[in-house]
Amino acid sequence: MWQFFHKLGSPKWFFGIANRLMPWLMWGGVVLLFAGLIWGLAFAPKDYLQGNSYRIIFIHVPSAFLAQSVYIMMAVAAVVTLVWRMKLADVFVKAAAPVGAVLTFLALFTGAVWGKPTWGTWWIWDARLTSMLILLFLYFGVIALGAAISDEKSSARAVAVLVLVGVVNIPIIKYSVEWWNTLHQPATFKLTEKPAMPMEMWVPLLLSVLGLYLIFGWFACLRMQTEILVRERRTRWVKALVQAEES
Amino acid sequence: MAFDARAGLRPEADAVSVFTAMRVVFVRDLRAAFRQRQDLLNPLLFFVMVVTLFPLGVSPEVSFLQLAGSGILWVAALLSVLLSLDHLFRHDFDDGTLEQLVLQPQPLFLLVLAKTAAHWVLTGLPLILLAPLLGVMVHLEGNSIAVLCLTLLIGTPVLSLIGAIGAALTLGLKSAGVLLSLLIIPLYIPVLIFGTGTVAAAAEGAPVGGYIALMGAFLVLAITLAPFAAAAALRISLSNS
Amino acid sequence: MAFDSLTAFVVMEGHGPYVWTCYGVFFLLLGALVFWSLHQRRQVMAAQRRELSRTGRDQSSTSRPVATASFSRVNDSQD
């Protein structure tokens, strides 16, 4: 176990593992995502309340789900950065943050477009949309702070502190936004709370969530590899790797 | 070796108790601030000016101002605290005092807490004293003004404490000001929501005890956690430079 | 199949524009992210290759002896 943990900290070892994993992640993700989306778009039954516009759920929910869990993953990596000073953990945070921001934006965008036929307006200060917006701000903060500090080590640890402060705040933000929402506009019906979703909607949704998860894994591997190549450019193995790819 | 380098260099250092050290830091910050009075005044002027912008920019109607007044005051207070945060560690960072502070035998987070307390006394407290006047200008009722001041009294320390984390993280960076706002504003949202929500509830005649208690919980949480994060951030920023 | 024809599938009883906009933007952004990530990777590789060939040439032309020990930086990965 500890040896594995130790190995995990080695960029070189990770690079090789990522190389082997990436095709599986990519193709598995694409297959699952497309299976879920095609099923959801063409074969799942129409929702009796919202009609066909509900089919946005098959990309809205995966995006929102991933957006939140990427932040949680970043928080775990931040703890690892601060406690064990593991380089790879910080590489993950730096690599995942832009992907998380894009997914958060997608969740917001699809939520807004879904809102038009459902609520009759593009934007509504709904508790879920608002807290997603704040999550997007948190992502931007993480990216901006990481870019502002040039020293690699300080940047890693400063970003880790910020991510952790953010993760402590997320439940508070979520709770307060929900409270604020009920205070200001009671009884709007919720976007994703529907009485017992039928099986034919559940399975494709699950498939697309899993698919997007795998695709995120692919993104993480690729972007981490890039980051490692930059950071370890003076090491012998990276030089050998670059030369090998040249020939 | 049985020789304690720290004790050998500063024989009296360990004799200073934590509370004395905190008091010294607190008093020192107040004194330093009073030597530069303009810096103290600026956030207050900013507060008044931002509040003035709303009647001019949106509407001077009594009905609008009564409705939005508490929100306007809260947002303005939040922004002026944000504006003043840059000073929290900046001077000490520039003249090297901060490095001395980090090297003290007393736990850093308590010293940071003392510094933050001084910051609140210098910015948050004057804002609260000014709030009733501005409250009257935006036609808030007497009861609302009292509740508003109470929420500010509980809320602005939270703003200072969370802000200390951001100030420590962006210390020594070139574009610290804008970056600081970017990092901190999302974290301020719960305080803002509960601050204005409490006043809104008071205006409707609802009991506000529960809301005040919740804000108190925020304050307790911020006092216990924020100094740790700010101290960690300070160490990181100092090791960077 | 939940739809009778291809047109019904595209129109989706009037909700087509919303659904297809969402799916379009979803794939557009993900695609852009894929492109950007791969592009970044290629750029890093190219920059490294350039630097490597430059330093390689420098070393061969001047044939400066490589220092056996350096206090400035450990250049090899420690694993």
XYZ file of C-alpha atoms in Angstrom:
567
model
C 0.000 0.000 0.000
C 2.624 2.513 1.020
C 4.817 1.555 -1.841
C 1.940 2.194 -4.183
C 1.393 5.548 -2.514
C 5.027 6.351 -2.922
C 4.991 5.352 -6.556
C 1.943 7.496 -7.137
C 4.056 10.456 -6.191
C 6.489 9.745 -8.973
C 5.715 11.744 -12.113
C 7.592 9.277 -14.287
C 5.557 6.334 -13.059
C 2.340 8.250 -13.485
C 3.286 9.240 -17.018
C 3.576 5.618 -18.032
C 0.356 4.578 -16.302
C -1.502 7.482 -17.894
C -0.238 6.458 -21.314
C -1.712 3.009 -20.839
C -4.971 4.257 -19.306
C -5.814 7.028 -21.728
C -7.120 5.002 -24.688
C -9.408 3.019 -22.362
C -10.696 6.164 -20.714
C -11.278 7.937 -24.006
C -12.993 5.135 -25.877
C -14.883 3.868 -22.858
C -16.057 7.392 -22.169
C -17.082 8.106 -25.740
C -18.960 4.827 -26.064
C -20.801 5.236 -22.761
C -21.579 8.899 -23.332
C -22.885 8.344 -26.834
C -24.883 5.310 -25.778
C -26.454 7.336 -22.992
C -27.098 10.394 -25.123
C -28.540 8.566 -28.129
C -30.727 6.478 -25.884
C -31.812 9.581 -24.044
C -32.384 11.685 -27.136
C -34.156 9.221 -29.359
C -35.479 6.312 -27.345
C -36.328 7.465 -23.831
C -40.016 8.289 -23.388
C -41.245 11.848 -23.324
C -41.664 13.482 -19.956
C -45.365 14.021 -19.319
C -44.779 17.354 -17.594
C -41.970 19.060 -19.492
C -42.263 17.404 -22.886
C -39.154 16.855 -24.922
C -37.169 19.713 -23.400
C -36.360 17.419 -20.506
C -33.916 15.613 -22.810
C -31.424 18.334 -21.888
C -31.143 16.503 -18.572
C -28.847 13.930 -20.190
C -26.101 16.527 -20.526
C -27.156 18.936 -17.796
C -27.000 16.486 -14.918
C -23.685 14.863 -15.941
C -22.067 18.302 -16.307
C -23.380 19.522 -12.970
C -22.465 16.270 -11.257
C -18.932 16.302 -12.638
C -18.503 20.002 -11.919
C -19.145 19.364 -8.245
C -17.219 16.157 -7.922
C -14.190 17.618 -9.713
C -14.054 20.272 -7.032
C -14.251 17.599 -4.343
C -11.458 15.665 -6.055
C -9.402 18.856 -6.166
C -9.986 19.313 -2.446
C -8.731 15.786 -1.737
C -5.682 16.503 -3.880
C -5.198 19.762 -1.983
C -5.057 17.880 1.317
C -2.480 15.531 -0.206
C -0.468 18.533 -1.427
C -0.439 20.159 1.991
C 0.136 17.058 4.097
C 2.454 14.900 1.994
C 3.789 17.574 -0.376
C 3.092 15.215 -3.240
C 3.877 16.895 -6.533
C 1.346 14.922 -8.537
C -1.534 16.097 -6.362
C -0.830 19.676 -7.284
C -0.400 18.731 -10.919
C -3.902 17.272 -10.740
C -5.362 20.452 -9.237
C -3.790 22.603 -11.935
C -4.863 20.222 -14.696
C -8.422 19.694 -13.464
C -9.415 23.261 -12.615
C -10.011 24.480 -16.210
C -11.935 21.301 -17.038
C -14.055 21.799 -13.942
C -14.722 25.397 -14.917
C -15.851 24.363 -18.404
C -18.160 21.704 -16.957
C -19.624 24.213 -14.506
C -20.233 26.628 -17.331
C -21.916 23.865 -19.338
C -24.157 23.011 -16.408
C -25.133 26.672 -16.114
C -25.676 27.104 -19.820
C -27.774 23.983 -20.278
C -29.705 24.881 -17.130
C -30.452 28.325 -18.524
C -31.554 27.002 -21.924
C -33.674 24.378 -20.230
C -35.225 27.118 -18.154
C -36.599 28.903 -21.198
C -39.259 26.339 -22.179
C -39.778 25.187 -18.582
C -39.978 28.442 -16.652
C -40.429 30.796 -19.598
C -37.216 32.689 -18.880
C -33.548 32.183 -19.608
C -32.210 32.931 -16.199
C -33.873 32.419 -12.899
C -32.237 32.998 -9.548
C -32.943 29.436 -8.661
C -30.951 28.034 -5.765
C -29.211 25.418 -7.883
C -28.287 27.774 -10.708
C -27.051 30.409 -8.290
C -24.856 28.049 -6.320
C -23.451 26.681 -9.582
C -22.622 30.255 -10.565
C -20.752 30.695 -7.306
C -18.942 27.409 -7.918
C -17.846 28.839 -11.269
C -16.456 31.880 -9.442
C -14.553 29.560 -7.106
C -13.035 27.759 -10.089
C -12.010 31.077 -11.623
C -10.387 32.072 -8.342
C -8.377 28.856 -8.219
C -7.224 29.260 -11.825
C -6.342 32.927 -11.331
C -4.358 32.351 -8.139
C -2.474 29.450 -9.703
C -1.548 31.609 -12.664
C -0.523 34.579 -10.521
C 2.135 32.837 -8.427
C 5.155 31.930 -10.497
C 7.008 29.842 -7.936
C 5.931 26.260 -8.386
C 5.970 25.193 -4.742
C 4.278 28.269 -3.299
C 1.750 28.203 -6.067
C 0.898 24.593 -5.282
C 0.412 25.200 -1.593
C -1.396 28.530 -1.943
C -3.851 27.013 -4.392
C -4.327 24.048 -2.056
C -5.236 26.384 0.812
C -7.686 28.238 -1.412
C -9.319 25.027 -2.645
C -9.748 23.823 0.928
C -11.208 27.129 2.083
C -13.594 26.873 -0.851
C -14.630 23.333 -0.038
C -15.423 24.275 3.558
C -17.545 27.073 2.169
C -19.433 25.090 -0.457
C -21.980 23.560 1.933
C -22.455 26.915 3.637
C -22.940 28.640 0.293
C -25.338 25.961 -0.880
C -27.359 26.092 2.290
C -27.519 29.873 2.413
C -28.449 30.186 -1.241
C -31.267 27.699 -0.751
C -32.453 29.598 2.281
C -32.261 32.878 0.399
C -34.126 31.329 -2.486
C -37.061 30.201 -0.381
C -37.131 33.620 1.223
C -37.405 35.424 -2.079
C -39.471 33.181 -4.298
C -41.337 30.361 -2.697
C -42.786 27.472 -4.669
C -40.963 27.409 -7.966
C -40.828 23.848 -9.031
C -37.424 22.302 -8.997
C -35.405 21.406 -12.039
C -34.321 17.901 -11.206
C -36.626 16.838 -8.430
C -39.228 14.750 -10.136
C -41.352 12.076 -8.618
C -39.506 8.812 -9.217
C -37.862 8.898 -12.607
C -38.778 5.868 -14.703
C -36.195 3.271 -15.527
C -35.972 4.246 -19.219
C -34.750 7.697 -18.182
C -32.544 6.549 -15.353
C -30.327 4.150 -17.260
C -29.285 6.513 -20.076
C -28.668 9.233 -17.512
C -26.432 6.906 -15.543
C -24.602 5.906 -18.711
C -23.887 9.478 -19.719
C -22.721 10.384 -16.195
C -20.303 7.452 -16.254
C -19.167 8.332 -19.759
C -18.444 11.908 -18.842
C -16.568 10.699 -15.778
C -14.286 8.599 -17.973
C -13.804 11.486 -20.384
C -12.866 13.703 -17.474
C -10.338 11.032 -16.507
C -8.887 11.249 -19.984
C -8.697 15.037 -19.763
C -7.033 14.812 -16.373
C -4.430 12.324 -17.630
C -3.633 14.322 -20.751
C -3.382 17.666 -19.018
C -1.387 16.220 -16.134
C 1.055 14.723 -18.616
C 1.489 18.125 -20.242
C 2.054 19.768 -16.879
C 4.571 17.067 -15.934
C 6.433 17.544 -19.198
C 6.845 21.223 -18.400
C 7.842 20.742 -14.781
C 10.219 17.843 -15.302
C 11.746 19.117 -18.504
C 15.255 19.044 -17.077
C 15.107 15.436 -15.990
C 16.761 12.700 -17.973
C 13.632 10.648 -18.588
C 11.710 13.546 -20.103
C 14.634 14.358 -22.380
C 14.767 10.742 -23.460
C 11.024 10.759 -24.009
C 11.145 13.874 -26.160
C 13.963 12.434 -28.224
C 12.178 9.129 -28.627
C 9.074 10.883 -29.922
C 11.197 12.867 -32.353
C 12.655 9.904 -34.141
C 23.308 19.154 21.638
C 21.402 20.277 24.652
C 21.680 23.883 23.620
C 18.410 25.460 22.582
C 19.255 27.915 19.856
C 16.003 29.793 20.136
C 16.247 30.334 23.863
C 19.865 31.279 23.519
C 19.158 33.979 20.980
C 16.108 35.474 22.573
C 16.158 34.656 26.247
C 13.007 36.626 27.021
C 10.985 35.349 24.058
C 9.511 32.318 25.748
C 8.629 34.330 28.780
C 6.091 36.373 26.793
C 2.722 34.718 27.132
C 0.467 34.214 24.142
C -2.049 36.767 25.331
C 0.584 39.406 25.907
C 1.922 38.817 22.420
C -1.564 39.096 20.942
C -2.191 42.296 22.838
C 1.122 43.740 21.696
C 0.348 42.951 18.055
C -3.154 44.363 18.393
C -2.059 47.618 20.011
C 0.840 48.005 17.611
C -1.453 47.704 14.588
C -3.874 50.261 16.007
C -1.044 52.663 16.730
C 0.503 52.239 13.295
C -2.877 52.832 11.678
C -3.526 56.014 13.629
C -0.279 57.432 12.338
C -1.702 57.206 8.828
C -5.190 58.544 9.362
C -6.005 58.968 5.701
C -5.780 55.218 5.197
C -8.372 54.809 7.909
C -10.684 57.353 6.414
C -10.602 56.109 2.828
C -12.708 52.952 3.228
C -15.301 54.977 5.131
C -15.494 57.598 2.399
C -15.781 54.788 -0.119
C -18.648 53.297 1.890
C -20.564 56.592 1.903
C -19.940 57.215 -1.783
C -21.068 53.771 -2.906
C -24.286 54.169 -0.925
C -24.790 57.566 -2.560
C -24.491 56.031 -6.014
C -27.635 53.910 -5.643
C -30.242 56.677 -5.224
C -28.486 58.567 -8.021
C -28.089 55.580 -10.295
C -31.292 53.653 -9.726
C -34.017 55.679 -8.112
C -34.443 58.128 -5.234
C -37.989 56.839 -4.608
C -38.672 56.147 -0.956
C -40.340 52.827 -1.763
C -37.304 51.540 -3.673
C -34.795 52.722 -1.125
C -36.738 51.226 1.749
C -36.793 47.906 -0.023
C -33.186 47.905 -1.210
C -31.595 49.991 1.553
C -30.298 47.183 3.712
C -28.877 45.411 0.669
C -27.182 48.577 -0.550
C -25.612 49.219 2.831
C -24.455 45.639 3.137
C -22.938 45.529 -0.333
C -21.204 48.850 0.249
C -19.834 47.656 3.596
C -18.643 44.436 2.009
C -16.862 46.310 -0.763
C -15.172 48.735 1.560
C -13.933 45.920 3.795
C -12.621 44.272 0.622
C -10.885 47.494 -0.338
C -9.175 47.836 3.020
C -7.928 44.229 3.138
C -4.847 45.019 1.109
C -3.493 46.990 4.063
C -3.920 44.131 6.499
C -0.504 42.585 5.883
C 0.975 44.832 3.205
C 2.907 47.327 5.358
C 4.273 44.627 7.618
C 5.232 42.595 4.586
C 7.074 45.499 2.981
C 9.145 46.409 6.017
C 9.887 42.845 7.093
C 7.871 42.889 10.332
C 5.811 40.004 9.068
C 8.810 37.714 8.877
C 9.563 38.521 12.488
C 5.971 37.744 13.372
C 6.198 34.340 11.720
C 9.383 33.576 13.654
C 7.814 34.303 17.035
C 7.477 31.354 19.398
C 3.775 32.101 19.878
C 1.429 30.279 17.486
C 1.081 32.315 14.321
C -2.664 31.857 13.955
C -3.273 33.650 17.243
C -1.127 36.568 16.145
C -3.026 36.621 12.861
C -6.249 36.653 14.867
C -4.963 39.665 16.784
C -4.046 41.451 13.563
C -7.446 40.686 12.093
C -9.144 41.965 15.226
C -7.214 45.215 14.860
C -8.261 45.400 11.218
C -11.894 44.999 12.204
C -11.665 47.684 14.875
C -10.187 50.013 12.266
C -12.600 49.309 9.395
C -15.618 47.261 10.477
C -16.424 49.196 13.622
C -16.421 52.662 11.998
C -18.691 51.281 9.273
C -21.189 50.168 11.890
C -21.055 53.577 13.552
C -21.726 55.192 10.204
C -24.478 52.790 9.174
C -27.370 54.407 11.146
C -26.749 57.737 9.460
C -26.800 56.180 6.003
C -29.747 54.039 7.051
C -31.751 57.182 7.720
C -30.679 58.569 4.349
C -32.077 55.519 2.548
C -35.307 55.753 4.568
C -34.898 52.602 6.620
C -37.137 52.378 9.668
C -35.730 52.592 13.164
C -36.181 48.919 13.886
C -34.556 47.934 10.597
C -31.600 50.190 11.292
C -31.062 48.589 14.675
C -31.180 45.091 13.186
C -28.923 46.197 10.333
C -26.320 47.446 12.790
C -26.571 44.206 14.723
C -26.023 42.118 11.577
C -23.094 44.328 10.598
C -21.676 43.923 14.084
C -21.724 40.142 13.708
C -21.040 40.051 9.968
C -18.121 42.422 9.454
C -15.744 40.415 11.698
C -16.518 37.417 9.489
C -15.667 39.547 6.457
C -12.358 40.571 8.028
C -11.504 36.999 8.987
C -12.257 35.479 5.591
C -10.568 38.436 3.967
C -7.420 37.783 5.970
C -7.067 34.443 4.163
C -7.291 36.145 0.787
C -4.940 38.937 1.818
C -2.398 36.386 3.027
C -2.691 34.337 -0.153
C -2.179 37.286 -2.488
C 0.571 38.883 -0.448
C 3.476 40.064 -2.553
C 1.753 39.462 -5.876
C 1.655 42.155 -8.501
C -2.058 42.389 -9.222
C -3.028 41.532 -5.667
C -6.005 43.894 -5.460
C -8.186 42.486 -8.216
C -7.117 38.924 -7.524
C -8.046 39.351 -3.874
C -11.586 40.403 -4.792
C -11.870 37.508 -7.204
C -10.913 35.001 -4.532
C -12.881 36.451 -1.668
C -16.208 37.656 -3.066
C -17.648 34.136 -3.558
C -16.794 33.348 0.041
C -18.574 36.505 1.231
C -21.885 35.519 -0.323
C -23.338 33.587 2.660
C -22.629 36.491 5.011
C -24.278 38.913 2.621
C -27.318 36.679 2.182
C -27.884 36.268 5.892
C -27.065 39.877 6.678
C -29.641 41.306 4.308
C -32.067 38.444 4.899
C -32.165 39.208 8.602
C -32.965 42.865 7.978
C -35.641 41.885 5.447
C -37.200 39.550 7.985
C -37.124 42.299 10.599
C -38.824 44.701 8.189
C -41.650 42.195 7.750
C -41.992 41.936 11.496
C -40.730 38.354 11.727
C -38.632 37.311 14.720
C -34.941 37.533 13.897
C -33.415 35.626 16.809
C -32.794 32.511 14.731
C -31.102 34.427 11.930
C -28.882 36.287 14.348
C -27.940 32.990 15.966
C -27.009 31.568 12.568
C -24.819 34.559 11.821
C -23.251 34.069 15.208
C -22.494 30.495 14.176
C -20.780 31.849 11.054
C -18.710 34.119 13.250
C -17.683 31.302 15.586
C -16.800 29.111 12.622
C -14.769 31.899 11.027
C -12.911 32.675 14.260
C -11.966 29.041 14.746
C -11.000 28.160 11.160
C -9.975 31.309 9.286
C -6.879 32.195 11.361
C -5.440 28.731 10.681
C -5.902 29.101 6.945
C -4.593 32.672 6.991
C -1.524 31.646 8.995
C -0.803 28.782 6.577
C -1.236 31.151 3.650
C 1.112 33.687 5.257
C 3.838 31.097 5.642
C 3.435 30.093 2.007
C 3.561 33.682 0.782
C 6.617 34.450 2.859
C 8.495 31.388 1.668
C 7.756 32.557 -1.854
C 9.494 35.923 -1.590
C -37.867 5.008 -30.775
C -39.827 7.778 -29.126
C -40.342 9.670 -32.392
C -42.302 8.765 -35.528
C -39.997 10.361 -38.077
C -36.683 12.138 -38.416
C -38.392 15.534 -38.666
C -40.279 14.845 -35.474
C -36.954 13.988 -33.887
C -35.392 17.253 -35.019
C -38.368 19.449 -34.152
C -39.130 17.726 -30.834
C -42.558 19.332 -30.670
C -41.112 22.822 -30.649
C -38.459 22.105 -28.054
C -35.900 21.198 -30.716
C -34.005 24.492 -30.740
C -33.434 24.368 -26.991
C -32.381 20.742 -26.907
C -30.123 20.996 -29.940
C -28.531 24.243 -28.769
C -27.607 22.569 -25.507
C -26.184 19.493 -27.193
C -24.365 21.662 -29.730
C -22.716 23.864 -27.128
C -21.883 20.821 -25.006
C -19.977 19.132 -27.803
C -18.506 22.379 -29.070
C -17.012 23.243 -25.701
C -15.818 19.732 -24.978
C -14.308 19.592 -28.441
C -12.592 22.911 -27.902
C -11.233 21.607 -24.626
C -9.914 18.483 -26.344
C -8.320 20.586 -29.058
C -6.821 23.044 -26.596
C -5.406 20.304 -24.362
C -3.847 18.450 -27.305
C -2.531 21.699 -28.748
C -0.925 22.614 -25.433
C 0.665 19.215 -25.273
C 2.083 19.502 -28.791
C 3.414 22.988 -28.092
C 5.173 21.849 -24.947
C 6.708 18.936 -26.815
C 7.857 21.186 -29.658
C 9.381 23.712 -27.286
C 11.209 20.956 -25.449
C 12.511 19.496 -28.684
C 13.810 22.886 -29.809
C 15.532 23.474 -26.493
C 16.990 20.008 -26.518
C 18.414 20.310 -30.010
C 19.803 23.761 -29.201
C 21.538 22.706 -25.979
C 22.674 19.502 -27.652
C 24.363 21.475 -30.419
C 25.929 23.897 -27.917
C 27.459 21.100 -25.978
C 28.895 19.351 -29.028
C 30.324 22.523 -30.585
C 32.008 23.980 -27.530
C 32.573 20.593 -25.940
C 32.487 22.181 -22.544
C 33.069 19.610 -19.832
C 29.929 18.849 -17.952
C 30.256 19.660 -14.285
C 30.367 16.524 -12.205
C 28.686 18.126 -9.248
C 26.494 21.146 -8.994
C 25.065 22.994 -6.041
C 22.491 24.853 -8.070
C 19.932 22.271 -8.926
C 19.426 18.565 -9.029
C 18.532 17.935 -12.614
C 17.647 14.316 -12.434
C 14.456 13.018 -11.035
C 14.972 11.370 -7.705
C 13.008 8.244 -8.348
